[in-house]
Short mmCIF file of C-alpha atoms in Angstrom, two decimals:
data_model
loop_
_atom_site.label_atom_id
_atom_site.label_comp_id
_atom_site.label_asym_id
_atom_site.label_seq_id
_atom_site.Cartn_x
_atom_site.Cartn_y
_atom_site.Cartn_z
CA MET A 1 -0.12 -0.05 0.23
CA ALA A 2 1.68 3.09 -1.01
CA ILE A 3 0.35 7.00 0.37
CA ASP A 4 -1.06 8.48 -2.58
CA VAL A 5 -1.65 11.65 -0.80
CA GLU A 6 0.68 14.16 0.45
CA ARG A 7 2.03 14.89 3.68
CA ALA A 8 5.41 15.85 4.82
CA ARG A 9 7.13 13.71 5.88
CA ARG A 10 9.77 14.14 9.08
CA ARG A 11 13.36 14.65 7.45
CA PHE A 12 16.74 13.57 9.30
CA THR A 13 20.11 15.22 9.63
CA ILE A 14 23.27 13.37 9.08
CA ASP A 15 23.82 13.39 12.42
CA GLU A 16 20.23 11.49 12.94
CA TYR A 17 21.03 9.34 10.09
CA GLU A 18 24.45 7.95 11.72
CA LYS A 19 22.62 7.53 14.92
CA MET A 20 20.45 5.32 13.36
CA ALA A 21 22.68 2.89 11.99
CA ALA A 22 24.85 3.11 15.67
CA THR A 23 21.51 1.80 16.71
CA GLY A 24 20.97 -0.82 14.63
CA ILE A 25 17.91 0.52 13.22
CA LEU A 26 19.68 0.56 10.04
CA SER A 27 21.72 -2.48 9.31
CA GLU A 28 24.35 -3.04 7.62
CA ASP A 29 22.60 -4.24 5.00
CA ASP A 30 19.97 -2.08 4.46
CA ARG A 31 21.11 -0.36 0.82
CA VAL A 32 19.65 2.93 1.95
CA GLU A 33 20.71 6.68 1.16
CA LEU A 34 20.37 9.80 2.94
CA ILE A 35 18.47 12.06 0.59
CA GLU A 36 17.18 15.84 1.45
CA GLY A 37 17.05 14.30 4.80
CA GLU A 38 14.52 11.45 3.13
CA ILE A 39 16.12 7.84 3.36
CA VAL A 40 15.57 6.01 0.34
CA GLU A 41 16.40 2.38 -0.59
CA MET A 42 18.83 1.88 -3.24
CA SER A 43 17.95 0.49 -6.34
CA PRO A 44 18.88 -3.54 -6.81
CA ILE A 45 22.07 -2.91 -9.62
CA GLY A 46 21.61 -4.70 -12.54
CA ALA A 47 24.35 -6.51 -14.83
CA PRO A 48 24.77 -3.46 -16.84
CA HIS A 49 24.95 -0.69 -14.77
CA MET A 50 27.74 -3.36 -12.64
CA ALA A 51 29.92 -3.83 -15.61
CA ALA A 52 29.77 0.04 -16.52
CA VAL A 53 31.11 0.71 -12.96
CA ALA A 54 33.70 -1.81 -12.57
CA ALA A 55 34.35 -0.36 -16.01
CA LEU A 56 34.52 3.24 -14.69
CA THR A 57 36.87 1.74 -11.36
CA ARG A 58 39.54 -0.24 -13.59
CA LEU A 59 39.53 3.16 -16.10
CA LEU A 60 39.97 5.60 -13.55
CA ILE A 61 42.22 3.92 -11.32
CA GLY A 62 44.45 3.12 -14.03
CA ARG A 63 44.88 6.69 -15.51
CA VAL A 64 44.10 8.48 -12.38
CA GLY A 65 46.69 6.09 -9.98
CA GLU A 66 47.64 7.55 -6.61
CA ARG A 67 46.36 11.05 -7.64
CA ALA A 68 43.67 10.91 -5.98
CA TRP A 69 41.30 8.23 -4.32
CA LEU A 70 38.71 6.46 -6.15
CA TRP A 71 35.68 5.10 -3.64
CA VAL A 72 32.92 3.06 -5.18
CA GLN A 73 29.52 3.24 -3.79
CA GLY A 74 30.80 4.92 -0.41
CA PRO A 75 28.69 7.53 1.56
CA VAL A 76 29.97 11.04 1.31
CA ARG A 77 28.52 13.64 3.42
CA VAL A 78 26.66 16.88 1.84
CA PRO A 79 25.46 18.86 4.60
CA PRO A 80 23.31 19.35 6.42
CA ARG A 81 20.64 16.76 5.15
CA SER A 82 22.21 14.33 3.11
CA LYS A 83 24.97 11.27 2.72
CA PRO A 84 24.53 9.73 -0.91
CA GLN A 85 26.32 6.47 -2.09
CA PRO A 86 27.60 7.99 -5.72
CA ASP A 87 28.30 4.87 -7.84
CA LEU A 88 31.63 6.62 -8.47
CA ALA A 89 33.47 9.64 -6.40
CA LEU A 90 37.05 10.69 -7.09
CA LEU A 91 38.23 12.38 -3.74
CA ARG A 92 41.43 14.18 -2.81
CA GLU A 93 44.02 12.73 -1.60
CA ARG A 94 44.24 12.50 2.03
CA SER A 95 43.57 9.95 4.97
CA TYR A 96 39.62 9.09 5.36
CA ARG A 97 39.94 6.98 8.23
CA ARG A 98 39.05 9.57 10.85
CA GLU A 99 37.44 11.69 9.04
CA ASP A 100 34.14 11.51 6.52
CA ALA A 101 34.79 12.44 3.26
CA THR A 102 32.36 15.30 2.55
CA THR A 103 31.75 17.82 -0.35
CA VAL A 104 35.13 19.89 -0.31
CA ASP A 105 37.23 16.78 -0.84
CA ALA A 106 34.75 15.19 -4.01
CA LEU A 107 36.92 16.41 -7.40
CA LEU A 108 34.30 14.29 -9.66
CA PHE A 109 31.17 12.35 -8.84
CA ILE A 110 29.64 9.54 -10.87
CA GLU A 111 26.46 8.11 -11.18
CA VAL A 112 25.62 4.61 -13.37
CA SER A 113 21.89 5.19 -14.78
CA ASP A 114 19.28 2.90 -15.61
CA THR A 115 15.87 2.60 -14.00
CA SER A 116 17.13 5.89 -11.67
CA LEU A 117 18.16 8.49 -14.98
CA GLN A 118 15.53 10.92 -14.19
CA TYR A 119 16.26 10.78 -10.06
CA ASP A 120 19.62 11.44 -10.91
CA ARG A 121 19.05 14.37 -13.23
CA THR A 122 17.01 16.25 -11.36
CA VAL A 123 17.00 15.19 -7.48
CA LYS A 124 20.85 14.30 -7.27
CA LEU A 125 21.96 17.09 -9.70
CA ARG A 126 20.32 19.71 -7.72
CA LEU A 127 22.14 18.26 -4.61
CA TYR A 128 25.59 17.89 -6.54
CA ALA A 129 25.27 21.36 -7.82
CA GLU A 130 24.03 23.27 -4.72
CA ALA A 131 27.07 21.27 -2.52
CA GLY A 132 29.53 22.84 -5.27
CA ILE A 133 30.41 19.49 -6.21
CA PRO A 134 32.98 20.29 -9.51
CA GLU A 135 32.09 17.95 -11.86
CA TYR A 136 29.40 15.18 -12.19
CA TRP A 137 28.96 12.67 -14.88
CA ILE A 138 25.77 10.42 -15.43
CA VAL A 139 26.79 7.44 -17.32
CA ASP A 140 23.37 5.73 -19.27
CA VAL A 141 23.49 2.57 -19.98
CA ASN A 142 20.26 2.52 -21.90
CA THR A 143 21.76 4.75 -24.51
CA ASP A 144 25.42 4.40 -23.90
CA THR A 145 26.30 7.81 -23.12
CA VAL A 146 27.51 10.11 -20.72
CA GLU A 147 25.96 13.41 -19.56
CA VAL A 148 29.05 15.79 -18.48
CA TYR A 149 27.72 18.23 -16.05
CA ARG A 150 30.58 21.50 -14.92
CA SER A 151 29.92 24.33 -13.43
CA PRO A 152 27.99 24.41 -10.32
CA SER A 153 26.19 27.30 -9.72
CA GLY A 154 22.90 27.40 -7.71
CA GLU A 155 20.55 24.66 -8.18
CA ARG A 156 22.37 23.31 -11.73
CA TYR A 157 25.56 22.88 -13.51
CA GLY A 158 26.26 25.82 -16.03
CA ASP A 159 28.12 23.74 -18.48
CA ARG A 160 26.38 20.29 -19.66
CA GLN A 161 28.00 18.00 -22.80
CA VAL A 162 26.61 14.66 -23.80
CA LEU A 163 29.46 11.92 -24.75
CA ALA A 164 28.89 9.40 -27.24
CA HIS A 165 30.34 6.16 -28.92
CA GLY A 166 33.81 7.78 -30.70
CA ASP A 167 33.88 10.45 -27.79
CA SER A 168 36.46 10.37 -25.09
CA VAL A 169 36.24 12.03 -21.82
CA ALA A 170 38.58 13.14 -18.75
CA PRO A 171 37.90 14.71 -15.20
CA LEU A 172 38.27 18.26 -14.81
CA ALA A 173 41.03 18.14 -12.58
CA PHE A 174 43.10 15.28 -14.42
CA PRO A 175 43.05 16.51 -18.10
CA ASP A 176 45.34 13.61 -18.71
CA ALA A 177 42.86 10.60 -17.70
CA VAL A 178 41.20 10.30 -20.93
CA ILE A 179 38.79 7.88 -21.34
CA ALA A 180 36.74 6.68 -24.10
CA VAL A 181 33.15 6.56 -24.23
CA ASP A 182 33.03 2.83 -25.91
CA ALA A 183 35.77 1.75 -23.05
CA ILE A 184 33.18 2.48 -20.33
CA PHE A 185 29.99 0.22 -22.26
CA VAL A 186 31.80 -2.84 -22.64
CA MET B 1 13.75 22.02 -1.95
CA ALA B 2 11.61 19.16 -2.58
CA VAL B 3 12.40 15.75 -3.85
CA ASP B 4 9.93 15.73 -6.82
CA VAL B 5 11.05 12.56 -8.76
CA GLU B 6 9.58 9.00 -6.84
CA ARG B 7 12.10 6.65 -5.33
CA ALA B 8 11.01 4.34 -2.58
CA ARG B 9 11.70 5.59 0.97
CA ARG B 10 12.79 3.02 3.78
CA ARG B 11 9.79 2.15 5.64
CA PHE B 12 10.35 1.60 9.51
CA SER B 13 8.22 -1.17 11.69
CA ILE B 14 6.89 -0.10 15.28
CA GLU B 15 9.99 -1.43 17.01
CA GLU B 16 12.25 0.63 14.88
CA TYR B 17 10.09 3.83 15.36
CA GLU B 18 10.13 2.92 19.46
CA LYS B 19 14.21 2.77 19.15
CA MET B 20 14.29 6.34 17.61
CA ALA B 21 12.04 7.59 20.37
CA ALA B 22 14.13 6.19 22.94
CA THR B 23 17.76 7.06 21.68
CA GLY B 24 16.82 10.26 21.10
CA ILE B 25 16.59 10.29 17.50
CA LEU B 26 13.01 11.65 17.58
CA ALA B 27 12.94 13.80 20.46
CA GLN B 28 9.38 14.32 22.39
CA ASP B 29 8.51 17.56 20.95
CA ASP B 30 8.43 15.53 17.70
CA ARG B 31 5.11 16.16 16.67
CA VAL B 32 4.80 12.90 13.78
CA GLU B 33 3.31 9.65 13.79
CA LEU B 34 4.22 6.21 12.19
CA ILE B 35 2.37 5.51 9.30
CA GLU B 36 2.31 2.07 6.98
CA GLY B 37 5.93 2.87 7.79
CA GLU B 38 6.33 6.38 6.86
CA ILE B 39 7.03 8.55 9.56
CA ILE B 40 5.23 11.90 8.83
CA GLU B 41 4.79 14.96 10.04
CA MET B 42 1.28 16.22 11.78
CA SER B 43 -0.66 18.88 10.74
CA PRO B 44 0.09 22.22 12.62
CA ILE B 45 -3.24 22.39 14.62
CA GLY B 46 -5.73 25.76 13.65
CA ASP B 47 -8.24 26.71 16.01
CA PRO B 48 -11.71 25.47 14.40
CA HIS B 49 -9.42 21.68 14.88
CA ALA B 50 -8.73 22.04 18.16
CA ALA B 51 -11.95 23.68 18.90
CA ALA B 52 -13.45 20.44 17.65
CA VAL B 53 -11.12 18.12 19.60
CA ASP B 54 -12.11 19.55 22.63
CA ASN B 55 -15.77 19.64 21.81
CA LEU B 56 -15.96 16.22 21.11
CA ALA B 57 -13.96 15.11 24.36
CA HIS B 58 -16.27 16.99 26.43
CA LEU B 59 -18.86 15.29 25.31
CA LEU B 60 -17.68 11.99 25.07
CA ILE B 61 -16.59 11.64 28.58
CA SER B 62 -19.62 13.05 29.94
CA ARG B 63 -21.79 10.54 27.97
CA LEU B 64 -19.90 7.61 28.54
CA GLY B 65 -18.08 8.41 32.17
CA GLU B 66 -16.37 4.98 33.41
CA ARG B 67 -17.13 2.76 30.26
CA ALA B 68 -14.59 3.97 28.14
CA ARG B 69 -11.45 5.97 28.31
CA VAL B 70 -11.19 9.03 25.93
CA ARG B 71 -7.72 9.19 24.22
CA VAL B 72 -6.75 12.84 22.95
CA GLN B 73 -4.03 12.70 20.23
CA GLY B 74 -2.49 9.93 21.87
CA PRO B 75 -0.95 6.78 20.18
CA VAL B 76 -2.50 3.51 19.28
CA ARG B 77 -0.54 0.37 17.85
CA VAL B 78 -1.39 -0.88 14.39
CA PRO B 79 0.94 -3.52 13.27
CA PRO B 80 3.29 -4.10 11.89
CA ARG B 81 3.73 -0.63 10.87
CA SER B 82 1.66 1.78 11.99
CA ILE B 83 1.55 4.05 15.44
CA PRO B 84 -1.07 6.67 14.36
CA GLN B 85 -2.16 9.48 16.76
CA PRO B 86 -5.87 9.97 15.82
CA ASP B 87 -8.22 12.80 17.32
CA LEU B 88 -9.82 10.98 19.58
CA ALA B 89 -10.16 7.83 20.34
CA LEU B 90 -12.46 5.14 22.33
CA LEU B 91 -10.42 2.62 24.68
CA ARG B 92 -12.02 -0.16 26.42
CA PRO B 93 -11.27 0.65 30.06
CA ARG B 94 -8.15 -1.18 31.39
CA SER B 95 -4.82 -0.07 32.71
CA TYR B 96 -2.64 1.32 29.63
CA LYS B 97 0.11 1.88 32.19
CA ARG B 98 2.28 -1.00 30.91
CA GLU B 99 0.90 -2.27 27.80
CA ALA B 100 0.29 0.48 25.05
CA ALA B 101 -3.18 0.72 23.32
CA THR B 102 -3.43 -1.23 20.05
CA THR B 103 -6.61 -2.27 17.35
CA THR B 104 -8.06 -4.75 19.27
CA ASP B 105 -8.50 -1.78 22.39
CA VAL B 106 -10.24 0.53 19.96
CA PRO B 107 -14.39 0.35 19.59
CA LEU B 108 -13.82 3.99 17.68
CA VAL B 109 -11.22 6.13 16.14
CA ILE B 110 -11.96 10.11 15.03
CA GLU B 111 -10.18 12.26 13.28
CA VAL B 112 -10.77 15.99 13.02
CA ALA B 113 -9.91 16.90 9.26
CA ASP B 114 -9.53 20.56 8.16
CA THR B 115 -6.38 20.35 5.61
CA SER B 116 -5.75 16.74 6.41
CA LEU B 117 -9.50 16.02 4.80
CA GLN B 118 -8.09 13.81 1.81
CA PHE B 119 -5.64 12.06 4.08
CA ASP B 120 -7.93 10.98 6.75
CA ARG B 121 -10.30 9.68 3.92
CA THR B 122 -7.67 7.61 1.86
CA VAL B 123 -4.42 6.63 3.59
CA LYS B 124 -6.00 6.43 7.16
CA LEU B 125 -9.33 4.98 6.53
CA ARG B 126 -7.15 2.49 4.79
CA LEU B 127 -5.48 1.66 7.82
CA TYR B 128 -8.36 1.27 9.80
CA ALA B 129 -10.31 -0.41 8.06
CA ARG B 130 -7.32 -2.97 7.37
CA ALA B 131 -7.27 -2.99 11.08
CA GLY B 132 -10.60 -3.93 11.81
CA ILE B 133 -11.15 -0.60 13.92
CA PRO B 134 -14.58 -0.94 14.17
CA GLU B 135 -15.98 2.35 13.46
CA TYR B 136 -14.23 5.45 12.22
CA TRP B 137 -15.48 9.35 11.96
CA ILE B 138 -13.93 11.94 10.47
CA ALA B 139 -15.53 15.64 11.74
CA ASP B 140 -15.14 17.69 8.90
CA VAL B 141 -14.71 21.56 10.16
CA ASN B 142 -14.80 22.70 6.76
CA THR B 143 -18.35 21.67 6.61
CA ASP B 144 -19.69 21.17 9.94
CA THR B 145 -20.36 17.93 9.02
CA VAL B 146 -19.26 14.03 10.18
CA GLU B 147 -18.59 11.09 8.05
CA VAL B 148 -19.43 8.08 9.82
CA TYR B 149 -17.38 5.13 8.88
CA ARG B 150 -18.72 1.30 9.50
CA SER B 151 -18.51 -2.35 8.65
CA PRO B 152 -14.57 -2.68 8.11
CA SER B 153 -14.13 -5.12 5.20
CA GLY B 154 -10.60 -5.12 3.38
CA GLU B 155 -9.33 -1.91 2.03
CA GLY B 156 -12.30 -0.16 3.05
CA TYR B 157 -15.56 0.29 5.50
CA THR B 158 -18.93 -1.09 3.79
CA ASN B 159 -20.93 1.17 5.59
CA ARG B 160 -20.58 5.38 4.96
CA GLN B 161 -23.45 7.81 6.38
CA VAL B 162 -22.38 11.71 6.58
CA LEU B 163 -24.61 13.46 9.05
CA ALA B 164 -24.86 17.53 9.52
CA HIS B 165 -26.55 19.68 11.90
CA GLY B 166 -29.96 19.28 13.27
CA GLU B 167 -28.69 15.21 13.01
CA SER B 168 -27.03 13.16 16.15
CA VAL B 169 -24.28 10.44 15.95
CA ALA B 170 -23.80 8.03 18.71
CA PRO B 171 -20.67 5.47 18.98
CA LEU B 172 -21.88 1.90 18.07
CA ALA B 173 -20.48 0.39 21.25
CA PHE B 174 -22.58 2.77 23.10
CA PRO B 175 -26.04 3.71 21.21
CA ASP B 176 -27.25 6.07 23.88
CA ALA B 177 -24.04 8.39 24.39
CA ALA B 178 -25.63 10.77 21.32
CA ILE B 179 -24.66 13.50 20.63
CA PRO B 180 -25.80 16.58 18.68
CA ILE B 181 -23.34 17.45 15.37
CA GLU B 182 -23.96 20.92 15.84
CA ALA B 183 -22.58 20.25 19.60
CA ILE B 184 -19.37 19.32 17.78
CA PHE B 185 -18.72 22.53 15.74
CA PHE B 186 -19.61 25.10 18.45
#
């Protein structure tokens, strides 16, 4: 039964969300993320989605090496009320053992989209733009294209490019780490 | 900023919800209820709403005396995933100090509706009907009418009456406790 008439839901802060994990209300096998105060379930990951994540992991680590950390589906704090788990996050080099990754660490976020395309283009895009994440890629496994968003400004990005078969893309922070779009969708 | 694209939210059980209260994630002054696993905020109570709640409490207590408890805006457990706080609930007489009120204790729930009318007619109605609450009234302060729902069956009530000025209503469990409709909207 879905709630089909809107009433405001109680939203949670990052601290409250982390307390839920600490007290076992949310367990380790809860596949959730905190988005604008809402605890949303993550979609099941299909084969094309996982393959694109694996390809991007290999390509980025191969080209960027030890110049940055690559987090795969790890949580990043986006204060005050979000802790998304982007499919991939390129984070500046430092120790993350005692201090969580947060927006100022982010060089690039990547979401791989199959069924989540609309969500990634609207809710996630707004979240990342508002947080000042300098670059955001949406990798669409339905069309084998990469949408590259740069220059965050308010709720959006000033610059959008769509790259397809035959094109290549490199993170703004590492212009030499050139990736062929075809190599992502293998 | 609203989340305008749907994604499934994590739903919570009664136990998880109560743990949030016990650990301070939800505070005492959080005006929320658990409805079908979602923690939703309660609307602010306007004067006509508050007056109707007061009138109903006064009318019911004076007519029922010791035959039932009148719970005002208190929680009722509706397993497995709801703890609504109806504006009023009649409870069978027993001690509720150690054992929380649950569906089998409740012969009648009443919601006073101003802005919440659609929610009360759909989500709340389905919840109460499915839980087998024998009778549900919606007191609508916009039209000064009372919708009386009886005979829960599946997701609805088979019997619906709308009572207005000049008429009166009595709980099914206490047919002698007649209340004139205009005394509610006074």
